[in-house]
Amino acid sequence: MTTEHAQHSQGHVGHSRRRFLAAAGGVAAGGAAAALGTAGRAAAAPGAAGKRVAVLGGGVSGLSAAHELAERGYAVTVYEYYDALGGKARSMDVPGTGTEGRRPLPGEHGFRFFPGFYRNLPDTMRRIPVPGNPGGVRDNLRSGTEALFARGAGRPDLHFPLRRATTPPAPGDLTPSWIRDQILSVLDLGTRLPAHEAAYFADRLLVHLTSCDARREGQWEQVAWWDFIRAGEMSREYQVLLGIGQTRNLVATRAEIASTRTVGRVIIEALLLWGLLGRGMDGDADVDRVLNAPTSEAWIDPWERYLRSRGVEFVLGTEVREVVYEAGRVTGVRLRGREGGAERTVTADHYVSALPVEHARATWGRALRAADPQLGRCDALKTDWMTGVMFYLRTPTPVVHGHINCMDSPWAVTAIGQAQFWDGRDFARDYGDGQAHDCLSAIVSEWDKPGILYGKTARECTREEIVAELWAQLKDGLNDSGKTTLTDGDRLGWFMDPAVTGLGGPDPRNREQLLIHPTGTLYNRPSAKTAVPNFFLAGDYVRTDVDLATMEGANESARRAVNALLDADNSDAERCRLWELFRPPELEPLKRLDEVRYRLGLPNTFDLG
């Protein structure tokens, strides 16, 4: 076993329905970084000089922590398992593709999207310089203008516009009755729900909208979304559209177990309701945004260049084995190469664990867990599979200018045609061998229900069977109502994240899972600050205001970890700014009333059972 300091480690590269819907080189990068990255930042505190921080994990949370720390003068080394940065957010080259000077075909774990209510992450993206972009990487975001809720078996599809309202409600308009009317209007025009079911759902949303924080955390966190909206008593249409479609397809968790607090607060309120009304948004952002190129090209690569220009070092292909705890502090981290080999120990002044929870908790030994009981509670946090397949097509096949949700697919399939958003790029000219003109990126969120071809769950299928099954479910949703969108002859090839292994065998594995949110999850999520004075947590499992496991949550958690580190250092550096989810001031009086009712053991005013 050898010992080395983190500072000496060497990096290597291996609208409106009614009113409601109304990269440059290192030197250039360094110069731009100096101009953009320090804007609005206090000078590094003297205490940061020479202070070393080991960041464990090079995903969104780890890179976000490194970004904030480097801008405050800390010497940062990031240790990453893979040979590339970005974690689940990164794009990957498809092996064996790319000829005549073209880039390899881009693959990914699953498509990325950046809802308009994200504000912490876009702030970081603005501070990643890109030549020609005044707003940095954030200027590489493009709006999806429509969502397609595709139905199979001849059922009519729902095209849902996603432009924010051009005339948002005046302050006096945002009353419970106004909100209820708008919800009913959308459900009436966009669905075939029975009137009494639409009315009940609207009333349930009012209950959540006017519930105080104490009720949300004490009551609704313990109630499944399925039960909250009484999906079990309603029509199949109600269950699919308002239960399954809002949970399994979007956040890989089942409506039958998903926390009402999480689904209601983030998906229904922040993403849909306030998003469409244009409140609490990232500037002029629309509801749905995607990048204008493969993720690593548009975001991760410029980020790496910027961080290197600020002195951040990267050690790739490295597995974190144990966070070593002795005498009240973390004294080092045991590492080894991803493929094995001798272990070594690195040391630093502070340590930020930014690994996904399923990997982070495996590095916390008994003594460290005893020092902070919240670490042990992380064992109760649950993850699930949510992994994509990229289909490369001979002809441009955008389908819709935004995301596709195959509502009736047993595997809860979502997708997007990507090339339509990649302005300035010609897919056939720039990628592969010139034959592919588009990439249809699809995600499987339900891995435990039988498919329509083989009658097997996704976990039971081989990779080839998953591809055939997923393609069949996409065609079932998109090739109906007299149109043919996808044809077998148009499909050239496919790619699936190699983190999924053992498919078709007795022990399938997925190294890149997603935190899910069953009832009670909130109580087991740790804070970024731990009881160990030089050890901090970042990751989408850490308790944040955004709550949902997202890139926004990962970024927010990193900001909280850095702020806790600065406090522990008694630093004079400016703290990271934190944006919280929008709280409409018009509803605050009703929430204060509900707080009194909750303390008295009474139901919410609008909760009629």
Coordinates of C-alpha atoms in Angstrom, one line a residue:
M1 CA 0.0 0.0 0.0
T2 CA 1.3 3.4 -0.9
T3 CA 0.4 6.9 0.3
E4 CA 0.2 10.0 -1.8
H5 CA -1.2 13.5 -1.3
A6 CA -4.3 14.6 -3.3
Q7 CA -2.4 17.6 -4.5
H8 CA 0.3 15.4 -6.2
S9 CA -2.1 13.1 -7.9
Q10 CA -1.9 13.1 -11.7
G11 CA -5.0 13.2 -13.9
H12 CA -5.1 11.1 -17.0
V13 CA -7.6 10.5 -19.8
G14 CA -7.3 6.4 -20.4
H15 CA -49.2 28.5 -25.6
S16 CA -52.2 28.4 -24.5
R17 CA -55.2 26.3 -23.9
R18 CA -57.7 28.8 -22.5
R19 CA -55.4 31.0 -20.4
F20 CA -53.4 28.2 -18.7
L21 CA -51.5 27.0 -21.8
A22 CA -51.7 30.6 -23.1
A23 CA -14.9 24.5 -27.4
A24 CA -11.7 26.2 -27.4
G25 CA -8.1 25.1 -26.3
G26 CA -6.8 25.2 -22.8
V27 CA -5.3 28.7 -23.0
A28 CA -8.4 30.3 -24.5
A29 CA -10.6 28.4 -22.1
G30 CA -8.4 29.7 -19.2
G31 CA -8.7 33.3 -20.4
A32 CA -12.5 33.0 -20.7
A33 CA -12.7 31.3 -17.4
A34 CA -11.0 34.1 -15.7
A35 CA -13.5 36.5 -17.1
L36 CA -16.6 34.4 -16.6
G37 CA -15.9 32.1 -13.7
T38 CA -15.0 34.8 -11.2
A39 CA -17.9 37.1 -12.0
G40 CA -19.8 37.8 -8.9
R41 CA -17.4 35.7 -6.8
A42 CA -15.6 37.0 -3.7
A43 CA -11.8 36.6 -3.8
A44 CA -10.5 33.4 -2.4
A45 CA -10.2 33.5 1.4
P46 CA -6.7 33.5 2.7
G47 CA -7.6 30.3 4.7
A48 CA -8.1 28.4 1.4
A49 CA -4.5 28.8 0.3
G50 CA -2.9 25.4 0.2
K51 CA -6.0 23.7 1.5
R52 CA -6.6 20.4 -0.3
V53 CA -9.9 18.8 -1.0
A54 CA -10.5 15.3 -2.3
V55 CA -13.7 15.0 -4.3
L56 CA -14.8 11.4 -4.7
G57 CA -16.8 11.0 -7.9
G58 CA -16.7 13.0 -11.2
G59 CA -20.4 13.1 -11.9
V60 CA -22.6 16.2 -11.8
S61 CA -22.4 16.6 -8.0
G62 CA -18.6 16.0 -7.9
L63 CA -17.9 18.4 -10.8
S64 CA -20.2 21.0 -9.2
A65 CA -18.4 20.8 -5.9
A66 CA -15.0 21.0 -7.6
H67 CA -16.2 24.1 -9.6
E68 CA -17.3 26.0 -6.5
L69 CA -14.2 25.0 -4.5
A70 CA -11.7 25.9 -7.2
E71 CA -13.3 29.3 -7.6
R72 CA -12.7 29.8 -3.9
G73 CA -9.0 29.0 -4.1
Y74 CA -9.0 25.4 -2.9
A75 CA -6.7 22.8 -4.5
V76 CA -9.1 20.1 -5.7
T77 CA -8.5 16.6 -6.9
V78 CA -11.4 14.6 -8.3
Y79 CA -11.3 10.8 -8.3
E80 CA -13.5 9.1 -10.8
Y81 CA -14.3 5.4 -11.5
Y82 CA -14.7 5.7 -15.3
D83 CA -12.2 7.0 -17.8
A84 CA -14.4 10.0 -18.6
L85 CA -16.2 12.6 -16.5
G86 CA -19.9 13.3 -16.1
G87 CA -21.3 10.2 -14.5
K88 CA -24.8 9.2 -15.8
A89 CA -24.9 12.6 -17.6
R90 CA -22.0 12.0 -19.9
S91 CA -22.3 10.8 -23.5
M92 CA -20.1 7.9 -24.8
D93 CA -18.6 7.0 -28.1
V94 CA -20.1 4.0 -29.7
P95 CA -17.2 1.6 -30.2
G96 CA -16.2 0.8 -33.8
T97 CA -18.0 3.8 -35.4
G98 CA -16.7 7.0 -36.9
T99 CA -15.1 7.0 -40.3
E100 CA -13.5 9.5 -42.7
G101 CA -12.9 12.1 -40.0
R102 CA -16.3 11.8 -38.4
R103 CA -16.8 11.5 -34.7
P104 CA -18.0 8.2 -33.4
L105 CA -21.8 7.8 -33.0
P106 CA -22.9 9.4 -29.6
G107 CA -24.3 7.0 -27.0
E108 CA -25.5 7.8 -23.5
H109 CA -27.0 6.3 -20.3
G110 CA -30.3 8.0 -21.2
F111 CA -31.3 11.4 -22.6
R112 CA -30.8 14.5 -20.5
F113 CA -33.4 17.2 -20.0
F114 CA -33.3 20.5 -18.1
P115 CA -36.7 21.7 -16.9
G116 CA -37.2 25.4 -16.7
F117 CA -37.5 25.3 -12.9
Y118 CA -33.8 24.2 -12.7
R119 CA -31.9 27.3 -11.4
N120 CA -28.9 26.1 -9.5
L121 CA -27.5 24.0 -12.3
P122 CA -28.0 26.7 -15.0
D123 CA -26.2 29.1 -12.8
T124 CA -23.2 26.8 -12.8
M125 CA -23.6 26.3 -16.6
R126 CA -23.4 30.0 -17.1
R127 CA -20.0 30.0 -15.5
I128 CA -18.6 27.4 -17.9
P129 CA -17.1 29.4 -20.8
V130 CA -17.8 28.5 -24.4
P131 CA -16.3 30.6 -27.2
G132 CA -19.1 32.7 -28.8
N133 CA -21.6 32.0 -25.9
P134 CA -22.0 35.1 -23.6
G135 CA -24.0 32.8 -21.2
G136 CA -21.5 30.0 -21.3
V137 CA -22.8 26.4 -21.6
R138 CA -26.2 27.6 -20.5
D139 CA -26.5 29.1 -24.0
N140 CA -26.3 25.5 -25.5
L141 CA -29.8 24.7 -24.1
R142 CA -32.7 24.6 -26.6
S143 CA -36.4 24.5 -25.8
G144 CA -38.6 21.5 -26.5
T145 CA -42.0 23.1 -27.5
E146 CA -44.3 20.1 -27.3
A147 CA -44.7 16.8 -25.5
L148 CA -46.3 13.8 -27.1
F149 CA -48.3 11.4 -25.0
A150 CA -48.5 8.5 -27.4
R151 CA -51.2 5.9 -26.9
G152 CA -51.3 2.5 -28.4
A153 CA -54.2 0.4 -29.8
G154 CA -55.7 3.2 -31.8
R155 CA -56.2 5.5 -28.8
P156 CA -55.8 9.2 -29.7
D157 CA -52.4 10.7 -28.9
L158 CA -52.2 13.8 -26.8
H159 CA -49.9 16.7 -28.1
F160 CA -49.2 19.0 -25.2
P161 CA -47.7 22.4 -25.8
L162 CA -44.9 23.3 -23.4
R163 CA -44.3 27.0 -24.0
R164 CA -44.7 29.0 -20.9
A165 CA -47.7 31.3 -20.8
T166 CA -47.1 34.5 -22.6
T167 CA -49.5 36.3 -20.3
P168 CA -49.0 34.8 -16.8
P169 CA -51.8 35.3 -14.3
A170 CA -51.9 38.6 -12.5
P171 CA -51.2 38.4 -8.8
G172 CA -54.9 38.6 -7.9
D173 CA -55.8 35.8 -10.3
L174 CA -53.9 33.0 -8.7
T175 CA -56.7 31.8 -6.4
P176 CA -57.7 28.2 -5.6
S177 CA -60.8 28.5 -7.8
W178 CA -58.8 29.9 -10.7
I179 CA -56.2 27.1 -10.5
R180 CA -59.0 24.5 -10.3
D181 CA -60.7 26.0 -13.4
Q182 CA -57.4 25.9 -15.4
I183 CA -56.7 22.3 -14.4
L184 CA -60.2 21.2 -15.4
S185 CA -59.8 23.1 -18.6
V186 CA -56.6 21.2 -19.5
L187 CA -58.0 17.8 -18.5
D188 CA -61.2 18.4 -20.4
L189 CA -59.4 19.5 -23.6
G190 CA -56.5 17.0 -23.5
T191 CA -58.0 13.8 -22.1
R192 CA -61.1 11.7 -22.1
L193 CA -61.4 11.4 -18.4
P194 CA -65.0 11.3 -16.9
A195 CA -65.9 14.7 -15.6
H196 CA -66.1 13.4 -12.0
E197 CA -62.6 12.0 -12.1
A198 CA -61.2 15.2 -13.6
A199 CA -62.9 17.2 -10.8
Y200 CA -61.6 14.9 -8.1
F201 CA -58.0 15.1 -9.4
A202 CA -58.2 18.9 -9.5
D203 CA -59.4 19.0 -5.9
R204 CA -56.6 16.7 -4.8
L205 CA -54.1 19.1 -6.4
L206 CA -55.6 21.9 -4.4
V207 CA -55.1 19.9 -1.2
H208 CA -51.4 19.6 -2.0
L209 CA -51.0 23.1 -3.2
T210 CA -52.4 24.5 0.0
S211 CA -50.8 22.1 2.4
C212 CA -48.2 23.5 4.8
D213 CA -44.6 22.2 4.9
A214 CA -45.3 20.3 8.2
R215 CA -48.2 18.4 6.6
R216 CA -46.3 17.7 3.5
E217 CA -43.4 16.2 5.4
G218 CA -45.4 14.6 8.2
Q219 CA -48.5 13.3 6.3
W220 CA -48.0 13.4 2.5
E221 CA -44.5 12.0 2.6
Q222 CA -46.0 8.8 4.1
V223 CA -48.9 8.6 1.5
A224 CA -48.3 7.0 -1.9
W225 CA -49.3 9.2 -4.9
W226 CA -51.5 6.3 -6.1
D227 CA -53.5 6.5 -2.8
F228 CA -53.5 10.3 -2.6
I229 CA -55.3 10.6 -6.0
R230 CA -57.3 7.4 -5.3
A231 CA -56.2 5.9 -8.6
G232 CA -57.3 2.4 -7.5
E233 CA -60.9 3.5 -7.6
M234 CA -60.7 5.3 -11.0
S235 CA -60.8 4.4 -14.6
R236 CA -57.8 2.9 -16.4
E237 CA -57.4 6.1 -18.3
Y238 CA -57.1 8.0 -15.0
Q239 CA -54.5 5.5 -13.7
V240 CA -52.4 5.7 -16.8
L241 CA -52.4 9.4 -17.3
L242 CA -52.4 10.8 -13.8
G243 CA -50.8 7.9 -11.8
I244 CA -48.4 5.8 -13.8
G245 CA -47.5 8.5 -16.4
Q246 CA -46.5 11.0 -13.7
T247 CA -44.2 8.6 -11.8
R248 CA -42.9 5.5 -13.5
N249 CA -42.3 7.2 -16.9
L250 CA -40.7 10.3 -15.4
V251 CA -38.9 9.3 -12.2
A252 CA -38.6 5.5 -12.5
T253 CA -40.7 4.9 -9.4
R254 CA -44.1 3.3 -9.1
A255 CA -47.2 5.4 -8.3
E256 CA -48.2 2.8 -5.9
I257 CA -45.2 3.6 -3.7
A258 CA -44.0 7.0 -4.8
S259 CA -44.1 9.7 -2.1
T260 CA -47.0 12.2 -2.6
R261 CA -44.7 15.0 -1.3
T262 CA -42.2 14.4 -4.0
V263 CA -44.5 13.8 -6.9
G264 CA -46.8 16.6 -6.0
R265 CA -44.2 19.2 -5.1
V266 CA -41.7 18.7 -7.9
I267 CA -43.5 17.1 -10.9
I268 CA -47.0 18.5 -10.6
E269 CA -46.2 21.9 -9.1
A270 CA -42.7 23.0 -10.1
L271 CA -42.4 21.2 -13.5
L272 CA -46.0 21.5 -14.8
L273 CA -48.1 24.0 -13.0
W274 CA -45.6 26.8 -12.2
G275 CA -43.6 25.9 -15.3
L276 CA -46.5 26.5 -17.7
L277 CA -47.4 29.7 -15.8
G278 CA -43.8 30.9 -16.1
R279 CA -43.2 31.3 -12.4
G280 CA -40.0 30.3 -10.5
M281 CA -38.2 29.7 -13.8
D282 CA -34.6 30.1 -14.9
G283 CA -35.0 33.5 -16.5
D284 CA -36.8 33.2 -19.8
A285 CA -36.6 29.4 -19.9
D286 CA -39.5 27.3 -21.2
V287 CA -40.7 24.2 -19.4
D288 CA -38.5 21.7 -21.2
R289 CA -34.9 22.1 -22.4
V290 CA -32.3 19.9 -24.0
L291 CA -28.7 20.4 -25.2
N292 CA -27.8 21.3 -28.8
A293 CA -25.2 18.5 -29.1
P294 CA -24.2 15.3 -27.4
T295 CA -24.0 16.0 -23.7
S296 CA -20.2 15.7 -23.3
E297 CA -19.6 17.9 -26.4
A298 CA -22.1 20.6 -25.3
W299 CA -21.4 20.6 -21.5
I300 CA -19.0 18.1 -19.9
D301 CA -16.0 18.7 -22.1
P302 CA -16.1 22.5 -21.7
W303 CA -16.6 21.9 -18.0
E304 CA -13.5 19.8 -17.7
R305 CA -11.4 22.3 -19.6
Y306 CA -12.6 25.1 -17.4
L307 CA -11.9 23.1 -14.2
R308 CA -8.4 22.2 -15.4
S309 CA -7.8 25.9 -16.1
R310 CA -8.6 26.5 -12.4
G311 CA -6.1 23.9 -11.3
V312 CA -8.5 21.0 -10.7
E313 CA -6.8 17.7 -11.1
F314 CA -8.5 14.5 -12.2
V315 CA -7.6 10.9 -11.4
L316 CA -9.7 8.7 -13.7
G317 CA -10.2 4.9 -13.8
T318 CA -10.1 4.8 -10.0
E319 CA -12.3 3.0 -7.6
V320 CA -12.9 4.4 -4.1
R321 CA -12.6 1.5 -1.7
E322 CA -13.0 3.1 1.8
V323 CA -13.2 6.4 3.5
V324 CA -10.8 6.0 6.4
Y325 CA -11.9 7.4 9.7
E326 CA -9.7 7.7 12.8
A327 CA -9.8 9.9 15.9
G328 CA -12.8 11.9 15.0
R329 CA -11.8 12.8 11.4
V330 CA -11.4 11.3 8.0
T331 CA -7.7 10.7 7.6
G332 CA -7.6 9.4 4.0
V333 CA -9.2 7.4 1.2
R334 CA -8.2 4.0 0.1
L335 CA -8.2 3.7 -3.7
R336 CA -7.3 1.2 -6.4
G337 CA -7.6 1.0 -10.2
R338 CA -10.9 0.2 -11.7
E339 CA -9.6 -3.1 -13.0
G340 CA -8.0 -4.0 -9.7
G341 CA -4.3 -3.8 -8.6
A342 CA -2.6 -2.5 -5.5
E343 CA -4.4 -0.2 -3.2
R344 CA -3.1 3.2 -2.2
T345 CA -4.2 5.9 0.2
V346 CA -4.6 9.5 -0.6
T347 CA -5.0 12.3 1.9
A348 CA -6.4 15.8 1.9
D349 CA -7.6 18.4 4.4
H350 CA -11.3 17.9 3.4
Y351 CA -13.2 15.1 1.7
V352 CA -16.4 15.4 -0.4
S353 CA -18.1 12.1 -1.1
A354 CA -19.9 12.7 -4.4
L355 CA -20.5 9.1 -5.4
P356 CA -24.0 7.7 -6.1
V357 CA -25.6 6.4 -2.9
E358 CA -25.3 2.7 -3.8
H359 CA -21.6 3.2 -4.2
A360 CA -21.0 5.8 -1.5
R361 CA -22.4 3.7 1.3
A362 CA -20.2 0.8 0.5
T363 CA -17.2 3.0 1.3
W364 CA -18.3 4.0 4.8
G365 CA -16.9 1.7 7.4
R366 CA -18.2 0.8 10.8
A367 CA -16.3 3.5 12.6
L368 CA -17.4 6.3 10.2
R369 CA -21.0 5.1 10.4
A370 CA -20.9 5.2 14.2
A371 CA -19.6 8.8 14.1
D372 CA -22.7 9.9 12.2
P373 CA -25.9 7.8 12.4
Q374 CA -27.4 9.5 9.3
L375 CA -24.9 7.5 7.2
G376 CA -26.4 4.2 8.4
R377 CA -29.9 5.4 7.5
C378 CA -28.7 5.7 3.9
D379 CA -28.9 1.9 3.7
A380 CA -32.7 2.3 3.5
L381 CA -32.5 4.4 0.4
K382 CA -33.7 2.6 -2.7
T383 CA -32.5 2.7 -6.3
D384 CA -33.9 1.2 -9.5
W385 CA -33.1 0.8 -13.1
M386 CA -33.8 3.6 -15.6
T387 CA -31.5 3.0 -18.6
G388 CA -31.7 4.0 -22.3
V389 CA -31.2 2.5 -25.8
M390 CA -30.1 4.8 -28.7
F391 CA -31.5 3.9 -32.1
Y392 CA -29.6 5.2 -35.1
L393 CA -31.9 5.9 -38.0
R394 CA -31.4 6.3 -41.8
T395 CA -33.8 9.3 -42.1
P396 CA -34.5 12.2 -39.8
T397 CA -37.3 11.2 -37.5
P398 CA -38.0 14.0 -35.0
V399 CA -41.6 12.7 -34.3
V400 CA -42.4 15.7 -32.1
H401 CA -40.4 18.8 -31.1
G402 CA -39.8 17.5 -27.5
H403 CA -40.2 14.4 -25.5
I404 CA -42.3 11.3 -26.2
N405 CA -44.1 9.5 -23.4
C406 CA -45.5 6.1 -24.5
M407 CA -48.3 6.0 -22.0
D408 CA -49.5 2.4 -22.7
S409 CA -46.1 0.8 -22.9
P410 CA -45.5 -1.9 -20.3
W411 CA -41.9 -0.8 -19.9
A412 CA -42.8 2.8 -19.3
V413 CA -40.9 4.0 -22.4
T414 CA -40.0 7.6 -23.0
A415 CA -38.0 9.0 -25.9
I416 CA -36.8 12.0 -27.9
G417 CA -35.5 12.6 -31.5
Q418 CA -32.2 14.3 -30.8
A419 CA -30.8 15.5 -34.1
Q420 CA -33.5 18.2 -34.5
F421 CA -32.1 20.1 -31.5
W422 CA -28.4 19.9 -32.6
D423 CA -28.2 23.1 -34.5
G424 CA -25.0 23.7 -36.4
R425 CA -24.5 19.9 -36.8
D426 CA -25.4 17.6 -39.6
F427 CA -25.8 14.1 -38.0
A428 CA -24.7 12.2 -41.1
R429 CA -21.8 14.5 -41.9
D430 CA -20.5 14.7 -38.3
Y431 CA -21.0 11.2 -36.8
G432 CA -20.6 7.6 -37.7
D433 CA -20.1 6.5 -41.3
G434 CA -22.5 8.9 -42.9
Q435 CA -25.5 6.6 -43.0
A436 CA -27.3 7.6 -39.8
H437 CA -29.3 10.9 -40.0
D438 CA -30.9 10.8 -36.5
C439 CA -30.7 9.3 -33.0
L440 CA -34.0 8.3 -31.3
S441 CA -33.0 8.1 -27.7
A442 CA -35.4 5.9 -25.6
I443 CA -35.4 5.0 -21.9
V444 CA -36.9 1.9 -20.2
S445 CA -38.1 2.8 -16.7
E446 CA -40.0 -0.3 -15.9
W447 CA -37.7 -3.4 -15.8
D448 CA -40.0 -5.7 -13.9
K449 CA -43.1 -6.1 -16.1
P450 CA -43.6 -8.5 -19.1
G451 CA -43.2 -7.0 -22.5
I452 CA -45.3 -7.4 -25.6
L453 CA -43.0 -9.6 -27.7
Y454 CA -41.5 -12.2 -25.4
G455 CA -43.7 -12.0 -22.3
K456 CA -40.5 -11.4 -20.2
T457 CA -39.4 -8.6 -18.0
A458 CA -36.6 -6.4 -19.2
R459 CA -34.3 -7.9 -16.5
E460 CA -35.0 -11.4 -17.9
C461 CA -34.2 -10.4 -21.5
T462 CA -30.9 -10.5 -23.4
R463 CA -29.6 -7.2 -24.7
E464 CA -30.9 -8.1 -28.2
E465 CA -34.3 -9.0 -26.8
I466 CA -34.5 -5.7 -24.9
V467 CA -33.7 -3.8 -28.1
A468 CA -36.4 -5.8 -30.1
E469 CA -38.9 -5.4 -27.3
L470 CA -38.3 -1.7 -26.9
W471 CA -38.5 -1.1 -30.6
A472 CA -41.8 -2.9 -30.7
Q473 CA -43.2 -0.8 -27.9
L474 CA -42.1 2.4 -29.6
K475 CA -43.8 1.3 -32.8
D476 CA -46.9 0.3 -30.9
G477 CA -47.1 3.8 -29.5
L478 CA -46.1 5.8 -32.6
N479 CA -47.4 3.7 -35.5
D480 CA -51.1 4.0 -35.0
S481 CA -54.0 6.2 -36.1
G482 CA -53.2 5.5 -39.7
K483 CA -49.6 6.7 -39.7
T484 CA -46.2 4.9 -39.8
T485 CA -43.5 6.8 -38.0
L486 CA -40.9 4.0 -37.4
T487 CA -40.0 1.3 -39.9
D488 CA -37.6 -1.7 -39.4
G489 CA -35.7 -0.8 -42.5
D490 CA -34.9 2.7 -41.2
R491 CA -33.1 1.3 -38.2
L492 CA -29.3 1.1 -38.6
G493 CA -28.1 0.1 -35.2
W494 CA -28.4 0.7 -31.5
F495 CA -26.4 1.3 -28.3
M496 CA -27.0 0.5 -24.6
D497 CA -24.9 1.7 -21.7
P498 CA -22.3 -0.9 -20.9
A499 CA -22.9 -0.3 -17.2
V500 CA -25.8 -2.8 -17.7
T501 CA -24.3 -6.3 -17.6
G502 CA -25.4 -9.9 -17.3
L503 CA -28.6 -9.5 -19.2
G504 CA -30.3 -12.8 -20.1
G505 CA -28.4 -14.5 -17.2
P506 CA -29.2 -15.3 -13.6
D507 CA -27.6 -12.1 -12.2
P508 CA -28.2 -9.0 -14.3
R509 CA -26.5 -5.9 -13.0
N510 CA -26.7 -2.1 -13.5
R511 CA -23.9 -0.1 -12.1
E512 CA -25.7 3.2 -12.8
Q513 CA -29.0 3.1 -11.1
L514 CA -31.3 6.0 -10.1
L515 CA -32.5 6.9 -6.6
I516 CA -36.3 6.4 -6.3
H517 CA -38.7 8.0 -3.9
P518 CA -41.0 5.5 -2.1
T519 CA -42.9 6.9 0.9
G520 CA -40.7 7.7 3.8
T521 CA -37.6 8.3 1.7
L522 CA -37.2 11.9 3.0
Y523 CA -36.5 10.7 6.5
N524 CA -33.5 8.7 5.5
R525 CA -31.8 11.3 3.2
P526 CA -28.7 12.8 4.8
S527 CA -27.6 16.4 5.0
A528 CA -24.6 17.6 3.1
K529 CA -22.9 18.4 6.4
T530 CA -21.9 15.3 8.5
A531 CA -20.9 15.0 12.1
V532 CA -17.4 14.5 11.0
P533 CA -15.8 17.9 10.7
N534 CA -13.9 17.3 7.4
F535 CA -16.3 15.0 5.6
F536 CA -19.2 16.2 3.4
L537 CA -21.8 14.6 1.2
A538 CA -22.9 15.6 -2.3
G539 CA -25.2 13.6 -4.6
D540 CA -28.8 13.5 -5.7
Y541 CA -29.6 11.4 -2.6
V542 CA -28.6 14.2 -0.2
R543 CA -31.5 16.2 1.3
T544 CA -32.1 19.3 -0.8
D545 CA -35.0 21.6 -1.5
V546 CA -35.6 20.2 -5.0
D547 CA -36.0 16.7 -3.3
L548 CA -36.2 14.7 -6.5
A549 CA -33.2 12.8 -7.7
T550 CA -32.1 15.1 -10.6
M551 CA -29.0 16.9 -11.9
E552 CA -30.5 20.0 -10.2
G553 CA -30.5 18.1 -6.9
A554 CA -27.0 16.9 -7.5
N555 CA -25.8 20.5 -8.1
E556 CA -27.7 21.9 -5.2
S557 CA -26.3 19.2 -2.8
A558 CA -22.8 20.2 -4.0
R559 CA -23.4 23.8 -3.2
R560 CA -24.6 22.8 0.3
A561 CA -21.6 20.6 0.8
V562 CA -19.2 23.4 -0.2
N563 CA -21.0 25.9 2.1
A564 CA -20.7 23.4 5.0
L565 CA -17.0 23.0 4.2
L566 CA -16.5 26.8 4.1
D567 CA -18.2 27.0 7.5
A568 CA -15.9 24.3 8.9
D569 CA -12.9 26.2 7.6
N570 CA -14.2 29.5 9.1
S571 CA -13.7 30.9 5.6
D572 CA -14.5 34.4 4.5
A573 CA -15.3 33.3 1.0
E574 CA -18.7 34.0 -0.4
R575 CA -21.1 31.1 0.1
C576 CA -22.7 29.4 -2.8
R577 CA -26.1 30.8 -3.6
L578 CA -29.0 28.4 -3.3
W579 CA -32.2 28.7 -5.3
E580 CA -35.3 26.9 -3.8
L581 CA -38.4 25.8 -5.6
F582 CA -41.0 28.5 -6.3
R583 CA -43.5 29.2 -3.5
P584 CA -46.4 31.3 -4.8
P585 CA -47.0 34.1 -2.3
E586 CA -50.7 34.1 -3.0
L587 CA -51.0 30.6 -1.4
E588 CA -49.0 31.4 1.7
P589 CA -52.0 32.5 3.8
L590 CA -53.8 29.2 3.0
K591 CA -50.6 27.3 4.0
R592 CA -50.4 29.2 7.3
L593 CA -54.0 28.3 8.0
D594 CA -53.2 24.7 7.2
E595 CA -50.3 24.8 9.6
V596 CA -52.8 25.6 12.4
R597 CA -55.2 22.9 11.2
Y598 CA -52.4 20.3 11.0
R599 CA -51.2 21.1 14.6
L600 CA -54.8 20.6 15.7
G601 CA -55.1 17.3 13.9
L602 CA -57.6 18.6 11.3
P603 CA -57.5 17.8 7.6
N604 CA -56.6 20.4 5.0
T605 CA -59.4 22.8 4.2
F606 CA -59.9 21.4 0.7
D607 CA -59.5 17.7 1.8
L608 CA -63.0 16.4 1.6
G609 CA -62.0 12.8 1.5

